[in-house]
CSV table of C-alpha atoms in Angstrom, one decimal:
chain,number,residue,atom,x,y,z
U,1,UNK,CA,17.3,64.3,123.9
U,2,UNK,CA,16.6,61.0,125.9
U,3,UNK,CA,12.9,61.7,126.2
U,4,UNK,CA,12.3,61.9,122.1
U,5,UNK,CA,14.5,59.0,121.6
U,6,UNK,CA,12.7,56.2,123.1
U,7,UNK,CA,9.3,56.8,121.5
U,8,UNK,CA,11.0,57.1,118.4
U,9,UNK,CA,12.8,54.0,118.8
U,10,UNK,CA,9.7,52.2,119.9
U,11,UNK,CA,7.8,53.8,116.5
U,12,UNK,CA,10.7,52.9,114.7
U,13,UNK,CA,10.7,49.4,115.7
U,14,UNK,CA,6.5,48.9,115.3
U,15,UNK,CA,6.6,50.0,112.0
U,16,UNK,CA,9.5,47.7,111.1
U,17,UNK,CA,7.9,44.7,112.8
U,18,UNK,CA,4.5,45.4,111.4
U,19,UNK,CA,4.1,48.2,109.1
U,20,UNK,CA,6.1,47.2,106.7
U,21,UNK,CA,5.1,43.5,106.0
U,22,UNK,CA,6.0,42.2,102.5
U,23,UNK,CA,2.7,41.2,100.6
U,24,UNK,CA,2.1,37.9,100.5
U,25,UNK,CA,2.6,36.3,97.2
U,26,UNK,CA,0.1,33.5,95.8
U,27,UNK,CA,1.5,30.1,94.9
U,28,UNK,CA,1.3,28.3,91.8
U,29,UNK,CA,0.8,24.9,91.7
U,30,UNK,CA,0.8,22.2,88.6
U,31,UNK,CA,-1.6,19.8,88.6
U,32,UNK,CA,-2.9,16.9,86.7
U,33,UNK,CA,-5.8,15.2,85.2
U,34,UNK,CA,-6.0,12.8,88.2
U,35,UNK,CA,-6.0,16.4,90.5
U,36,UNK,CA,-8.6,17.6,88.4
U,37,UNK,CA,-10.9,14.7,88.3
U,38,UNK,CA,-10.6,14.7,92.6
U,39,UNK,CA,-10.9,18.3,93.4
U,40,UNK,CA,-13.0,19.8,90.4
U,41,UNK,CA,-15.2,17.6,88.5
U,42,UNK,CA,-18.8,17.8,90.5
U,43,UNK,CA,-17.5,20.6,92.9
U,44,UNK,CA,-18.6,24.5,92.7
U,45,UNK,CA,-14.8,25.6,92.3
U,46,UNK,CA,-13.4,28.8,90.1
U,47,UNK,CA,-12.8,26.8,87.1
U,48,UNK,CA,-11.5,29.1,84.1
U,49,UNK,CA,-11.1,27.8,80.8
U,50,UNK,CA,-8.2,30.6,79.3
U,51,UNK,CA,-8.6,29.8,75.5
U,52,UNK,CA,-10.7,31.5,73.4
U,53,UNK,CA,-14.7,31.6,72.9
U,54,UNK,CA,-14.4,29.9,69.5
U,55,UNK,CA,-12.1,26.9,71.4
U,56,UNK,CA,-14.6,26.7,74.3
U,57,UNK,CA,-17.2,26.5,72.4
U,58,UNK,CA,-15.8,23.6,70.7
U,59,UNK,CA,-15.6,21.7,74.1
U,60,UNK,CA,-14.5,22.4,77.2
U,61,UNK,CA,-14.3,20.8,81.1
U,62,UNK,CA,-17.9,21.0,82.7
U,63,UNK,CA,-18.3,23.9,85.1
U,64,UNK,CA,-15.6,26.1,83.5
U,65,UNK,CA,-15.8,29.7,82.7
U,66,UNK,CA,-14.5,31.3,79.8
U,67,UNK,CA,-12.0,33.7,80.6
U,68,UNK,CA,-10.0,34.8,77.7
U,69,UNK,CA,-6.0,35.3,78.0
U,70,UNK,CA,-5.6,36.6,74.8
U,71,UNK,CA,-8.0,40.0,75.6
U,72,UNK,CA,-5.8,41.1,78.7
U,73,UNK,CA,-8.3,44.0,79.8
U,74,UNK,CA,-11.5,42.2,79.7
U,75,UNK,CA,-9.2,38.9,81.1
U,76,UNK,CA,-8.4,41.8,84.1
U,77,UNK,CA,-11.9,42.9,84.3
U,78,UNK,CA,-13.3,39.0,84.8
U,79,UNK,CA,-10.9,37.9,87.3
U,80,UNK,CA,-11.9,41.1,89.6
U,81,UNK,CA,-15.0,39.1,90.5
U,82,UNK,CA,-13.3,36.1,91.7
U,83,UNK,CA,-12.5,35.4,95.1
U,84,UNK,CA,-9.1,36.1,95.6
U,85,UNK,CA,-8.5,33.8,98.8
U,86,UNK,CA,-10.3,30.2,97.1
U,87,UNK,CA,-8.2,27.9,94.8
U,88,UNK,CA,-8.6,29.1,91.3
U,89,UNK,CA,-8.2,26.3,88.9
U,90,UNK,CA,-6.9,26.8,85.4
U,91,UNK,CA,-6.1,25.2,82.2
U,92,UNK,CA,-5.8,26.2,78.1
U,93,UNK,CA,-5.3,24.1,75.6
U,94,UNK,CA,-1.7,22.4,76.3
U,95,UNK,CA,-0.5,24.3,79.0
U,96,UNK,CA,1.1,27.6,77.7
U,97,UNK,CA,-1.7,30.6,78.0
U,98,UNK,CA,-2.7,29.1,81.2
U,99,UNK,CA,0.9,29.9,82.6
U,100,UNK,CA,0.8,33.2,81.5
U,101,UNK,CA,-3.0,33.6,83.0
U,102,UNK,CA,-1.5,31.9,86.7
U,103,UNK,CA,1.3,34.5,86.5
U,104,UNK,CA,-1.2,37.6,86.0
U,105,UNK,CA,-3.3,36.1,88.7
U,106,UNK,CA,-0.7,36.0,91.4
U,107,UNK,CA,0.5,39.5,90.2
U,108,UNK,CA,-3.3,40.3,91.2
U,109,UNK,CA,-3.5,39.6,94.3
U,110,UNK,CA,-4.6,35.8,93.8
U,111,UNK,CA,-3.1,33.5,96.4
U,112,UNK,CA,-4.2,29.6,95.7
U,113,UNK,CA,-3.6,29.1,91.8
U,114,UNK,CA,-3.8,25.4,90.3
U,115,UNK,CA,-2.6,25.2,86.8
U,116,UNK,CA,-3.8,22.2,84.6
U,117,UNK,CA,-0.4,22.0,83.0
U,118,UNK,CA,-1.9,19.2,80.5
U,119,UNK,CA,-4.7,21.3,79.2
U,120,UNK,CA,-7.5,20.2,77.2
U,121,UNK,CA,-5.3,18.1,75.0
U,122,UNK,CA,-4.8,16.0,77.8
U,123,UNK,CA,-8.4,16.0,79.3
U,124,UNK,CA,-9.9,15.0,76.4
U,125,UNK,CA,-7.2,11.8,75.8
U,126,UNK,CA,-8.3,8.5,77.0
């Protein structure tokens, strides 16, 4: 009995510490216009405009790609092409849709999500 107990205990301890690690949940950070200007403008980053295509066509931050959060199925396909370990910057009109997109990105395993909560309205304000 004793000869079986030690190996079973060793395996149980190993699994406890190494085999059952919880999935690391990504972080969502709210950012402002100054942060976008410093970290995004003119840089090669993952910048998502989550508004509708019509809103995007009417105007967007340079370098942004349009991933419409209102079309969830297409949105999920589009984000699958992104690098999960690289920062992802998000914005919408005022911050509501980008917050929803940020939650979805975190659920899909993205680690560093930056939500421009002022949105495009703030961006175009002087």
